[in-house]
């Protein structure tokens, strides 16, 4: 089974790292995974997008052609990619202005606020978002995703990032109950 993810927002939000960690987690779980990325001309503030494809089988094409999950942390990203969603689920930050023209199933989650307020560091919003994606999709076990996070985050930030990941899994549990 092939599961496709598109993580989108603005440069500087760390979504490319989140995509890399998601792919690594899938590989550590014994699956095949590929991650691709693109970003606008600005290092920070421009648009950014990471795509991850996870499969039990060989992956013959590395791009997300019909994503099962779209994560959008900005209104611009939501409008740019939400219109392309078919059967998948859109997960937006609760600050995103929803558009009634986008008809795909959408769940708003306070990712940015959780990073800033609950965790106390806006910089870990990408890891909170990763926890939400992992929890909602179930494609990677939480323990494996924790291991992948520890492999990739800067030394000295491990506890902070694990706290952020776990907060994301808690948000996912709340979102799936709604």
mmCIF file with all atom_site columns, N, CA and C in Angstrom, residues 36-60:
data_model
loop_
_atom_site.group_PDB
_atom_site.id
_atom_site.type_symbol
_atom_site.label_atom_id
_atom_site.label_alt_id
_atom_site.label_comp_id
_atom_site.label_asym_id
_atom_site.label_entity_id
_atom_site.label_seq_id
_atom_site.pdbx_PDB_ins_code
_atom_site.Cartn_x
_atom_site.Cartn_y
_atom_site.Cartn_z
_atom_site.occupancy
_atom_site.B_iso_or_equiv
_atom_site.pdbx_formal_charge
_atom_site.auth_seq_id
_atom_site.auth_comp_id
_atom_site.auth_asym_id
_atom_site.auth_atom_id
_atom_site.pdbx_PDB_model_num
ATOM 1  N N  . UNK A 1 36 ? 11.030 14.099 -1.218 1.00 0.00 ? 36 UNK A N  1
ATOM 2  C CA . UNK A 1 36 ? 11.468 15.138 -2.147 1.00 0.00 ? 36 UNK A CA 1
ATOM 3  C C  . UNK A 1 36 ? 11.072 16.478 -1.554 1.00 0.00 ? 36 UNK A C  1
ATOM 4  N N  . UNK A 1 37 ? 11.710 17.538 -2.043 1.00 0.00 ? 37 UNK A N  1
ATOM 5  C CA . UNK A 1 37 ? 11.422 18.848 -1.481 1.00 0.00 ? 37 UNK A CA 1
ATOM 6  C C  . UNK A 1 37 ? 11.608 19.939 -2.506 1.00 0.00 ? 37 UNK A C  1
ATOM 7  N N  . UNK A 1 38 ? 10.927 21.054 -2.264 1.00 0.00 ? 38 UNK A N  1
ATOM 8  C CA . UNK A 1 38 ? 11.125 22.258 -3.067 1.00 0.00 ? 38 UNK A CA 1
ATOM 9  C C  . UNK A 1 38 ? 10.784 23.451 -2.198 1.00 0.00 ? 38 UNK A C  1
ATOM 10 N N  . UNK A 1 39 ? 11.377 24.582 -2.538 1.00 0.00 ? 39 UNK A N  1
ATOM 11 C CA . UNK A 1 39 ? 11.108 25.787 -1.780 1.00 0.00 ? 39 UNK A CA 1
ATOM 12 C C  . UNK A 1 39 ? 11.307 26.983 -2.681 1.00 0.00 ? 39 UNK A C  1
ATOM 13 N N  . UNK A 1 40 ? 10.697 28.095 -2.272 1.00 0.00 ? 40 UNK A N  1
ATOM 14 C CA . UNK A 1 40 ? 10.772 29.319 -3.061 1.00 0.00 ? 40 UNK A CA 1
ATOM 15 C C  . UNK A 1 40 ? 12.159 29.937 -3.014 1.00 0.00 ? 40 UNK A C  1
ATOM 16 N N  . UNK A 1 41 ? 12.347 31.039 -3.718 1.00 0.00 ? 41 UNK A N  1
ATOM 17 C CA . UNK A 1 41 ? 13.671 31.645 -3.823 1.00 0.00 ? 41 UNK A CA 1
ATOM 18 C C  . UNK A 1 41 ? 14.192 32.223 -2.504 1.00 0.00 ? 41 UNK A C  1
ATOM 19 N N  . UNK A 1 42 ? 13.297 32.538 -1.580 1.00 0.00 ? 42 UNK A N  1
ATOM 20 C CA . UNK A 1 42 ? 13.741 33.076 -0.298 1.00 0.00 ? 42 UNK A CA 1
ATOM 21 C C  . UNK A 1 42 ? 14.043 31.921 0.645  1.00 0.00 ? 42 UNK A C  1
ATOM 22 N N  . UNK A 1 43 ? 15.111 32.036 1.425  1.00 0.00 ? 43 UNK A N  1
ATOM 23 C CA . UNK A 1 43 ? 15.441 30.989 2.397  1.00 0.00 ? 43 UNK A CA 1
ATOM 24 C C  . UNK A 1 43 ? 14.379 30.934 3.486  1.00 0.00 ? 43 UNK A C  1
ATOM 25 N N  . UNK A 1 44 ? 13.895 32.095 3.901  1.00 0.00 ? 44 UNK A N  1
ATOM 26 C CA . UNK A 1 44 ? 12.853 32.152 4.922  1.00 0.00 ? 44 UNK A CA 1
ATOM 27 C C  . UNK A 1 44 ? 11.717 33.023 4.390  1.00 0.00 ? 44 UNK A C  1
ATOM 28 N N  . UNK A 1 45 ? 10.514 32.576 4.606  1.00 0.00 ? 45 UNK A N  1
ATOM 29 C CA . UNK A 1 45 ? 9.358  33.360 4.206  1.00 0.00 ? 45 UNK A CA 1
ATOM 30 C C  . UNK A 1 45 ? 8.773  32.958 2.867  1.00 0.00 ? 45 UNK A C  1
ATOM 31 N N  . UNK A 1 46 ? 9.555  32.337 1.979  1.00 0.00 ? 46 UNK A N  1
ATOM 32 C CA . UNK A 1 46 ? 9.024  31.854 0.718  1.00 0.00 ? 46 UNK A CA 1
ATOM 33 C C  . UNK A 1 46 ? 8.275  30.555 0.948  1.00 0.00 ? 46 UNK A C  1
ATOM 34 N N  . UNK A 1 47 ? 7.687  30.042 -0.084 1.00 0.00 ? 47 UNK A N  1
ATOM 35 C CA . UNK A 1 47 ? 6.938  28.796 0.071  1.00 0.00 ? 47 UNK A CA 1
ATOM 36 C C  . UNK A 1 47 ? 7.894  27.606 0.156  1.00 0.00 ? 47 UNK A C  1
ATOM 37 N N  . UNK A 1 48 ? 7.462  26.581 0.876  1.00 0.00 ? 48 UNK A N  1
ATOM 38 C CA . UNK A 1 48 ? 8.242  25.348 0.930  1.00 0.00 ? 48 UNK A CA 1
ATOM 39 C C  . UNK A 1 48 ? 7.293  24.164 0.898  1.00 0.00 ? 48 UNK A C  1
ATOM 40 N N  . UNK A 1 49 ? 7.799  23.076 0.352  1.00 0.00 ? 49 UNK A N  1
ATOM 41 C CA . UNK A 1 49 ? 6.993  21.865 0.232  1.00 0.00 ? 49 UNK A CA 1
ATOM 42 C C  . UNK A 1 49 ? 7.909  20.657 0.314  1.00 0.00 ? 49 UNK A C  1
ATOM 43 N N  . UNK A 1 50 ? 7.509  19.701 1.117  1.00 0.00 ? 50 UNK A N  1
ATOM 44 C CA . UNK A 1 50 ? 8.198  18.415 1.168  1.00 0.00 ? 50 UNK A CA 1
ATOM 45 C C  . UNK A 1 50 ? 7.158  17.347 0.866  1.00 0.00 ? 50 UNK A C  1
ATOM 46 N N  . UNK A 1 51 ? 7.552  16.359 0.113  1.00 0.00 ? 51 UNK A N  1
ATOM 47 C CA . UNK A 1 51 ? 6.664  15.235 -0.168 1.00 0.00 ? 51 UNK A CA 1
ATOM 48 C C  . UNK A 1 51 ? 7.330  13.957 0.285  1.00 0.00 ? 51 UNK A C  1
ATOM 49 N N  . UNK A 1 52 ? 6.531  13.070 0.848  1.00 0.00 ? 52 UNK A N  1
ATOM 50 C CA . UNK A 1 52 ? 7.023  11.784 1.310  1.00 0.00 ? 52 UNK A CA 1
ATOM 51 C C  . UNK A 1 52 ? 6.087  10.713 0.772  1.00 0.00 ? 52 UNK A C  1
ATOM 52 N N  . UNK A 1 53 ? 6.671  9.687  0.193  1.00 0.00 ? 53 UNK A N  1
ATOM 53 C CA . UNK A 1 53 ? 5.916  8.524  -0.279 1.00 0.00 ? 53 UNK A CA 1
ATOM 54 C C  . UNK A 1 53 ? 6.409  7.331  0.533  1.00 0.00 ? 53 UNK A C  1
ATOM 55 N N  . UNK A 1 54 ? 5.463  6.615  1.136  1.00 0.00 ? 54 UNK A N  1
ATOM 56 C CA . UNK A 1 54 ? 5.773  5.441  1.952  1.00 0.00 ? 54 UNK A CA 1
ATOM 57 C C  . UNK A 1 54 ? 5.026  4.262  1.356  1.00 0.00 ? 54 UNK A C  1
ATOM 58 N N  . UNK A 1 55 ? 5.712  3.126  1.254  1.00 0.00 ? 55 UNK A N  1
ATOM 59 C CA . UNK A 1 55 ? 5.072  1.953  0.669  1.00 0.00 ? 55 UNK A CA 1
ATOM 60 C C  . UNK A 1 55 ? 5.699  0.671  1.203  1.00 0.00 ? 55 UNK A C  1
ATOM 61 N N  . UNK A 1 56 ? 4.885  -0.354 1.261  1.00 0.00 ? 56 UNK A N  1
ATOM 62 C CA . UNK A 1 56 ? 5.392  -1.693 1.583  1.00 0.00 ? 56 UNK A CA 1
ATOM 63 C C  . UNK A 1 56 ? 6.119  -2.264 0.361  1.00 0.00 ? 56 UNK A C  1
ATOM 64 N N  . UNK A 1 57 ? 5.760  -1.796 -0.819 1.00 0.00 ? 57 UNK A N  1
ATOM 65 C CA . UNK A 1 57 ? 6.324  -2.274 -2.078 1.00 0.00 ? 57 UNK A CA 1
ATOM 66 C C  . UNK A 1 57 ? 7.376  -1.297 -2.593 1.00 0.00 ? 57 UNK A C  1
ATOM 67 N N  . UNK A 1 58 ? 8.000  -1.641 -3.722 1.00 0.00 ? 58 UNK A N  1
ATOM 68 C CA . UNK A 1 58 ? 8.935  -0.734 -4.355 1.00 0.00 ? 58 UNK A CA 1
ATOM 69 C C  . UNK A 1 58 ? 8.207  0.545  -4.761 1.00 0.00 ? 58 UNK A C  1
ATOM 70 N N  . UNK A 1 59 ? 8.909  1.657  -4.715 1.00 0.00 ? 59 UNK A N  1
ATOM 71 C CA . UNK A 1 59 ? 8.343  2.948  -5.097 1.00 0.00 ? 59 UNK A CA 1
ATOM 72 C C  . UNK A 1 59 ? 8.864  3.277  -6.487 1.00 0.00 ? 59 UNK A C  1
ATOM 73 N N  . UNK A 1 60 ? 7.960  3.333  -7.456 1.00 0.00 ? 60 UNK A N  1
ATOM 74 C CA . UNK A 1 60 ? 8.372  3.553  -8.830 1.00 0.00 ? 60 UNK A CA 1
ATOM 75 C C  . UNK A 1 60 ? 8.372  5.024  -9.240 1.00 0.00 ? 60 UNK A C  1
#
